[in-house]
GROMACS .gro file of C-alpha atoms in nm:
model
  282
    1MET     CA    1  11.511   8.742  10.778
    2LYS     CA    2  11.511   8.833  10.408
    3LYS     CA    3  11.331   9.163  10.477
    4ASN     CA    4  11.572   9.253  10.760
    5PHE     CA    5  11.869   9.183  10.531
    6SER     CA    6  11.715   9.406  10.261
    7ILE     CA    7  11.677   9.691  10.513
    8PHE     CA    8  12.040   9.639  10.619
    9LEU     CA    9  12.153   9.670  10.257
   10LEU     CA   10  11.940   9.984  10.213
   11ILE     CA   11  12.095  10.149  10.519
   12LEU     CA   12  12.446  10.050  10.408
   13TYR     CA   13  12.384  10.179  10.054
   14VAL     CA   14  12.220  10.509  10.147
   15PHE     CA   15  12.407  10.620  10.453
   16THR     CA   16  12.771  10.550  10.378
   17ASN     CA   17  12.819  10.916  10.285
   18ALA     CA   18  12.488  11.100  10.326
   19GLN     CA   19  12.176  11.159  10.535
   20ALA     CA   20  11.957  11.083  10.232
   21ARG     CA   21  11.990  10.976   9.874
   22ARG     CA   22  11.782  11.156   9.611
   23PHE     CA   23  11.671  10.977   9.297
   24PHE     CA   24  11.552  11.201   9.015
   25TYR     CA   25  11.279  11.065   8.788
   26GLU     CA   26  11.160  11.220   8.464
   27PHE     CA   27  10.783  11.185   8.481
   28SER     CA   28  10.609  11.182   8.140
   29TYR     CA   29  10.231  11.194   8.124
   30LYS     CA   30   9.932  11.272   7.907
   31PRO     CA   31   9.740  11.556   8.076
   32ASN     CA   32   9.407  11.427   7.945
   33LYS     CA   33   9.279  11.083   7.845
   34ASP     CA   34   9.283  11.124   7.467
   35SER     CA   35   9.564  11.378   7.452
   36SER     CA   36   9.832  11.333   7.187
   37ARG     CA   37  10.051  11.575   7.383
   38VAL     CA   38  10.294  11.437   7.641
   39GLU     CA   39  10.418  11.664   7.919
   40LYS     CA   40  10.722  11.613   8.140
   41GLU     CA   41  10.805  11.705   8.499
   42LEU     CA   42  11.109  11.631   8.712
   43THR     CA   43  11.016  11.439   9.026
   44ILE     CA   44  11.223  11.303   9.314
   45LEU     CA   45  11.234  11.007   9.548
   46ASP     CA   46  11.424  11.089   9.869
   47VAL     CA   47  11.535  10.779  10.058
   48THR     CA   48  11.636  10.784  10.426
   49LYS     CA   49  11.677  10.494  10.667
   50GLU     CA   50  11.322  10.537  10.806
   51LYS     CA   51  11.122  10.629  10.496
   52SER     CA   52  11.108  10.753  10.139
   53ILE     CA   53  10.929  11.060  10.008
   54TYR     CA   54  10.823  11.107   9.645
   55ARG     CA   55  10.712  11.449   9.511
   56ASP     CA   56  10.745  11.710   9.240
   57TYR     CA   57  11.103  11.847   9.243
   58LEU     CA   58  10.974  12.204   9.209
   59SER     CA   59  10.818  12.175   9.555
   60ILE     CA   60  11.164  12.189   9.715
   61SER     CA   61  11.401  12.315   9.442
   62GLN     CA   62  11.305  12.680   9.498
   63ASP     CA   63  11.355  12.667   9.876
   64SER     CA   64  11.714  12.793   9.878
   65MET     CA   65  11.628  13.085   9.649
   66ILE     CA   66  11.338  13.195   9.868
   67GLU     CA   67  11.539  13.149  10.189
   68SER     CA   68  11.822  13.367  10.051
   69ASN     CA   69  11.569  13.641   9.972
   70VAL     CA   70  11.428  13.618  10.326
   71GLU     CA   71  11.781  13.666  10.461
   72LYS     CA   72  11.828  13.960  10.223
   73MET     CA   73  11.514  14.126  10.361
   74LYS     CA   74  11.642  14.079  10.716
   75THR     CA   75  11.978  14.232  10.625
   76THR     CA   76  11.862  14.524  10.408
   77GLY     CA   77  11.517  14.592  10.551
   78VAL     CA   78  11.383  14.609  10.195
   79LYS     CA   79  11.064  14.410  10.143
   80ILE     CA   80  11.052  14.156   9.860
   81ASP     CA   81  10.724  14.013   9.732
   82LEU     CA   82  10.798  13.644   9.779
   83THR     CA   83  10.468  13.544   9.618
   84LYS     CA   84  10.611  13.658   9.284
   85LEU     CA   85  10.910  13.429   9.330
   86PHE     CA   86  10.722  13.118   9.437
   87LYS     CA   87  10.578  12.889   9.170
   88ASN     CA   88  10.325  12.619   9.249
   89PRO     CA   89  10.431  12.272   9.134
   90LYS     CA   90  10.212  12.094   8.880
   91PHE     CA   91  10.163  11.819   9.140
   92MET     CA   92  10.108  11.923   9.500
   93TYR     CA   93  10.087  11.568   9.638
   94LYS     CA   94  10.360  11.363   9.800
   95VAL     CA   95  10.387  10.992   9.872
   96GLN     CA   96  10.564  10.868  10.184
   97LYS     CA   97  10.658  10.504  10.244
   98ASN     CA   98  10.762  10.403  10.595
   99TYR     CA   99  11.030  10.133  10.628
  100PRO     CA  100  11.030   9.841  10.682
  101SER     CA  101  10.650   9.801  10.660
  102TYR     CA  102  10.624  10.006  10.338
  103GLU     CA  103  10.299  10.158  10.463
  104VAL     CA  104  10.208  10.425  10.209
  105LYS     CA  105  10.089  10.770  10.316
  106TYR     CA  106   9.950  10.988  10.039
  107THR     CA  107   9.920  11.361  10.113
  108ASP     CA  108   9.767  11.628   9.892
  109LEU     CA  109   9.678  11.994   9.931
  110ILE     CA  110   9.307  12.062   9.899
  111LEU     CA  111   9.267  12.439   9.890
  112SER     CA  112   9.483  12.533  10.193
  113ASP     CA  113   9.461  12.208  10.391
  114TYR     CA  114   9.687  11.904  10.380
  115ILE     CA  115   9.484  11.581  10.362
  116THR     CA  116   9.648  11.240  10.418
  117TYR     CA  117   9.527  10.886  10.375
  118PRO     CA  118   9.716  10.564  10.462
  119GLU     CA  119   9.727  10.271  10.223
  120MET     CA  120   9.867   9.917  10.247
  121SER     CA  121   9.811   9.807   9.887
  122LYS     CA  122  10.085   9.552   9.826
  123ILE     CA  123  10.158   9.520   9.456
  124LYS     CA  124  10.173   9.163   9.320
  125TRP     CA  125  10.465   9.162   9.078
  126LYS     CA  126  10.545   8.900   8.817
  127ILE     CA  127  10.920   8.902   8.760
  128SER     CA  128  11.027   8.812   8.407
  129THR     CA  129  11.356   8.655   8.301
  130GLU     CA  130  11.395   8.936   8.043
  131LYS     CA  131  11.696   9.156   8.116
  132SER     CA  132  11.850   9.467   7.964
  133VAL     CA  133  12.070   9.769   8.041
  134SER     CA  134  11.936  10.107   8.155
  135SER     CA  135  11.997  10.423   7.954
  136PHE     CA  136  12.107  10.598   8.276
  137GLU     CA  137  12.445  10.477   8.407
  138LYS     CA  138  12.403  10.144   8.222
  139TYR     CA  139  12.264   9.955   8.520
  140LYS     CA  140  12.171   9.590   8.472
  141ILE     CA  141  11.791   9.586   8.478
  142GLN     CA  142  11.521   9.319   8.482
  143LYS     CA  143  11.157   9.331   8.373
  144ALA     CA  144  10.852   9.291   8.597
  145THR     CA  145  10.479   9.340   8.540
  146ALA     CA  146  10.181   9.409   8.766
  147THR     CA  147   9.822   9.528   8.764
  148ALA     CA  148   9.747   9.812   9.009
  149TRP     CA  149   9.486  10.088   9.033
  150GLY     CA  150   9.308   9.973   8.718
  151ARG     CA  151   9.617   9.982   8.493
  152ASN     CA  152   9.872   9.727   8.372
  153TRP     CA  153  10.230   9.832   8.447
  154VAL     CA  154  10.566   9.731   8.303
  155ALA     CA  155  10.863   9.798   8.530
  156TRP     CA  156  11.240   9.760   8.503
  157PHE     CA  157  11.437   9.732   8.827
  158THR     CA  158  11.807   9.707   8.908
  159PRO     CA  159  11.954   9.481   9.178
  160ASP     CA  160  12.262   9.708   9.154
  161ILE     CA  161  12.073   9.952   9.380
  162PRO     CA  162  11.944   9.739   9.672
  163ILE     CA  163  11.639   9.952   9.753
  164GLN     CA  164  11.297   9.792   9.713
  165ASP     CA  165  11.134  10.120   9.621
  166GLY     CA  166  11.040  10.341   9.328
  167PRO     CA  167  10.848  10.651   9.222
  168TYR     CA  168  10.490  10.727   9.328
  169LYS     CA  169  10.341  10.428   9.524
  170PHE     CA  170  10.548  10.162   9.348
  171TYR     CA  171  10.771   9.933   9.557
  172GLY     CA  172  10.838   9.569   9.635
  173LEU     CA  173  11.087   9.459   9.369
  174PRO     CA  174  11.437   9.327   9.458
  175GLY     CA  175  11.605   9.650   9.350
  176LEU     CA  176  11.523  10.012   9.272
  177ILE     CA  177  11.268  10.069   8.996
  178VAL     CA  178  11.461  10.242   8.717
  179LYS     CA  179  11.172  10.271   8.470
  180ILE     CA  180  10.800  10.206   8.486
  181GLU     CA  181  10.506  10.285   8.257
  182ASP     CA  182  10.150  10.171   8.199
  183GLU     CA  183  10.070   9.969   7.888
  184GLY     CA  184   9.885  10.261   7.730
  185LYS     CA  185  10.192  10.483   7.783
  186ASN     CA  186   9.981  10.745   7.959
  187PHE     CA  187  10.224  10.764   8.251
  188SER     CA  188  10.592  10.676   8.276
  189TRP     CA  189  10.882  10.740   8.510
  190GLU     CA  190  11.250  10.698   8.423
  191LEU     CA  191  11.553  10.741   8.649
  192ALA     CA  192  11.748  11.049   8.541
  193GLY     CA  193  11.990  11.125   8.824
  194ILE     CA  194  12.117  11.039   9.174
  195LYS     CA  195  12.245  11.277   9.441
  196ASN     CA  196  12.357  11.251   9.804
  197ILE     CA  197  12.187  11.500  10.039
  198GLU     CA  198  12.399  11.598  10.340
  199ASN     CA  199  12.169  11.843  10.522
  200TYR     CA  200  11.833  11.684  10.452
  201ASN     CA  201  11.500  11.836  10.555
  202GLU     CA  202  11.198  11.633  10.450
  203LEU     CA  203  10.964  11.934  10.476
  204SER     CA  204  10.957  12.189  10.196
  205LEU     CA  205  10.976  12.558  10.285
  206ASN     CA  206  10.609  12.593  10.192
  207GLU     CA  207  10.518  12.318  10.441
  208ARG     CA  208  10.731  12.478  10.712
  209LEU     CA  209  10.571  12.819  10.658
  210LYS     CA  210  10.218  12.675  10.663
  211ASN     CA  211  10.306  12.473  10.976
  212LYS     CA  212   9.983  12.274  10.950
  213GLN     CA  213   9.906  11.924  11.065
  214ALA     CA  214   9.754  11.708  10.794
  215LEU     CA  215   9.398  11.584  10.837
  216VAL     CA  216   9.407  11.202  10.827
  217VAL     CA  217   9.113  11.033  10.652
  218ASN     CA  218   9.058  10.702  10.473
  219LYS     CA  219   9.102  10.676  10.096
  220ASP     CA  220   8.727  10.676  10.021
  221LYS     CA  221   8.681  10.996  10.222
  222PHE     CA  222   8.977  11.158  10.047
  223THR     CA  223   8.842  11.062   9.703
  224LYS     CA  224   8.507  11.225   9.787
  225MET     CA  225   8.672  11.538   9.929
  226PHE     CA  226   8.888  11.576   9.617
  227ALA     CA  227   8.589  11.521   9.385
  228ASP     CA  228   8.392  11.787   9.577
  229PHE     CA  229   8.688  12.023   9.551
  230LYS     CA  230   8.712  11.976   9.173
  231SER     CA  231   8.337  12.037   9.141
  232SER     CA  232   8.331  12.350   9.358
  233PRO     CA  233   8.685  12.455   9.463
  234LEU     CA  234   8.581  12.750   9.681
  235ALA     CA  235   8.272  12.603   9.846
  236GLN     CA  236   8.435  12.613  10.191
  237VAL     CA  237   8.541  12.976  10.145
  238ARG     CA  238   8.193  13.076  10.026
  239SER     CA  239   8.028  12.909  10.326
  240LYS     CA  240   8.210  13.146  10.565
  241TYR     CA  241   8.017  13.450  10.434
  242THR     CA  242   7.654  13.550  10.462
  243SER     CA  243   7.445  13.616  10.150
  244GLU     CA  244   7.454  13.987  10.232
  245GLN     CA  245   7.837  13.983  10.238
  246LEU     CA  246   7.855  13.787   9.913
  247ASN     CA  247   7.622  14.034   9.739
  248GLN     CA  248   7.791  14.349   9.869
  249PRO     CA  249   7.966  14.537   9.582
  250GLY     CA  250   8.332  14.629   9.624
  251ASP     CA  251   8.519  14.938   9.506
  252ASP     CA  252   8.549  14.788   9.158
  253GLY     CA  253   8.174  14.726   9.137
  254LYS     CA  254   8.211  14.349   9.162
  255THR     CA  255   8.051  14.162   9.450
  256LEU     CA  256   8.250  13.921   9.664
  257GLY     CA  257   8.036  13.640   9.522
  258GLN     CA  258   8.134  13.736   9.165
  259LYS     CA  259   8.503  13.751   9.258
  260LEU     CA  260   8.485  13.406   9.415
  261ARG     CA  261   8.309  13.267   9.106
  262ASP     CA  262   8.583  13.415   8.883
  263GLN     CA  263   8.854  13.258   9.100
  264GLU     CA  264   8.668  12.928   9.098
  265GLU     CA  265   8.657  12.922   8.717
  266THR     CA  266   9.032  12.984   8.706
  267ILE     CA  267   9.095  12.692   8.944
  268LYS     CA  268   8.862  12.465   8.743
  269LYS     CA  269   9.052  12.546   8.423
  270MET     CA  270   9.381  12.456   8.595
  271ILE     CA  271   9.235  12.126   8.715
  272GLY     CA  272   9.084  12.054   8.374
  273ALA     CA  273   9.418  12.109   8.203
  274ASN     CA  274   9.554  11.805   8.386
  275ASN     CA  275   9.257  11.580   8.445
  276GLU     CA  276   9.393  11.232   8.378
  277SER     CA  277   9.443  11.031   8.697
  278ILE     CA  278   9.716  10.774   8.756
  279GLU     CA  279   9.462  10.567   8.948
  280LEU     CA  280   9.143  10.468   8.769
  281ALA     CA  281   8.818  10.429   8.965
  282GLN     CA  282   8.787  10.073   9.092
   0.00000   0.00000   0.00000
């Protein structure tokens, strides 16, 4: 009964004036374990009556710009190199939570394939009596703590927003999570804005253009696939060619094998620049 009432409040709160409500979170993180540098990205949690989707804001913020250029090409007949306009987000993954079960679906892009794993890891929160006021919109907030994925987390939630959700995989408190960070302050999210979305499309333009079904695996399989990708990002591409093709020189004198190795080193450097994981190995 309590869960059904919570879902009723969510629907009432979100859909009075919009198809979805978007919560903007400033995500601060240390790119590497011992880094003194803290980087920041804008992320979003889109809440509808069936689900929520968390992702990097850049993954959808450039959609309208690219779509307008596509329309311009149709109208003028002049080709525009869209690859020069599109920027890859720092974080390609997205986290979906289905209501009312709150089943988590984590999806990431490994090379050119979307890989998804389901997860039902319910977080055991300890709600404190400590209360405060948020820096954004001065919401009344309350403290809660939990241990999840090998880290200790401190969260602040607001009953003023009756949504039992939050950024990344966090959920299950009696109000929206306004701020959350681990004790080591390696990762933190803080609510920075709220917007109603009238014409909501949960798929980014990139996802619509790829038009690919995600491969569903379990979390252990995903972890191994991602580790293999980090170790040898272009192994799958390389396996599609014979040794003769890989050793055949091109017009620039470089073999295909050399070009793939160069690309692989570039990818490894990108991965290495942001190598600290939210979830520690269990």
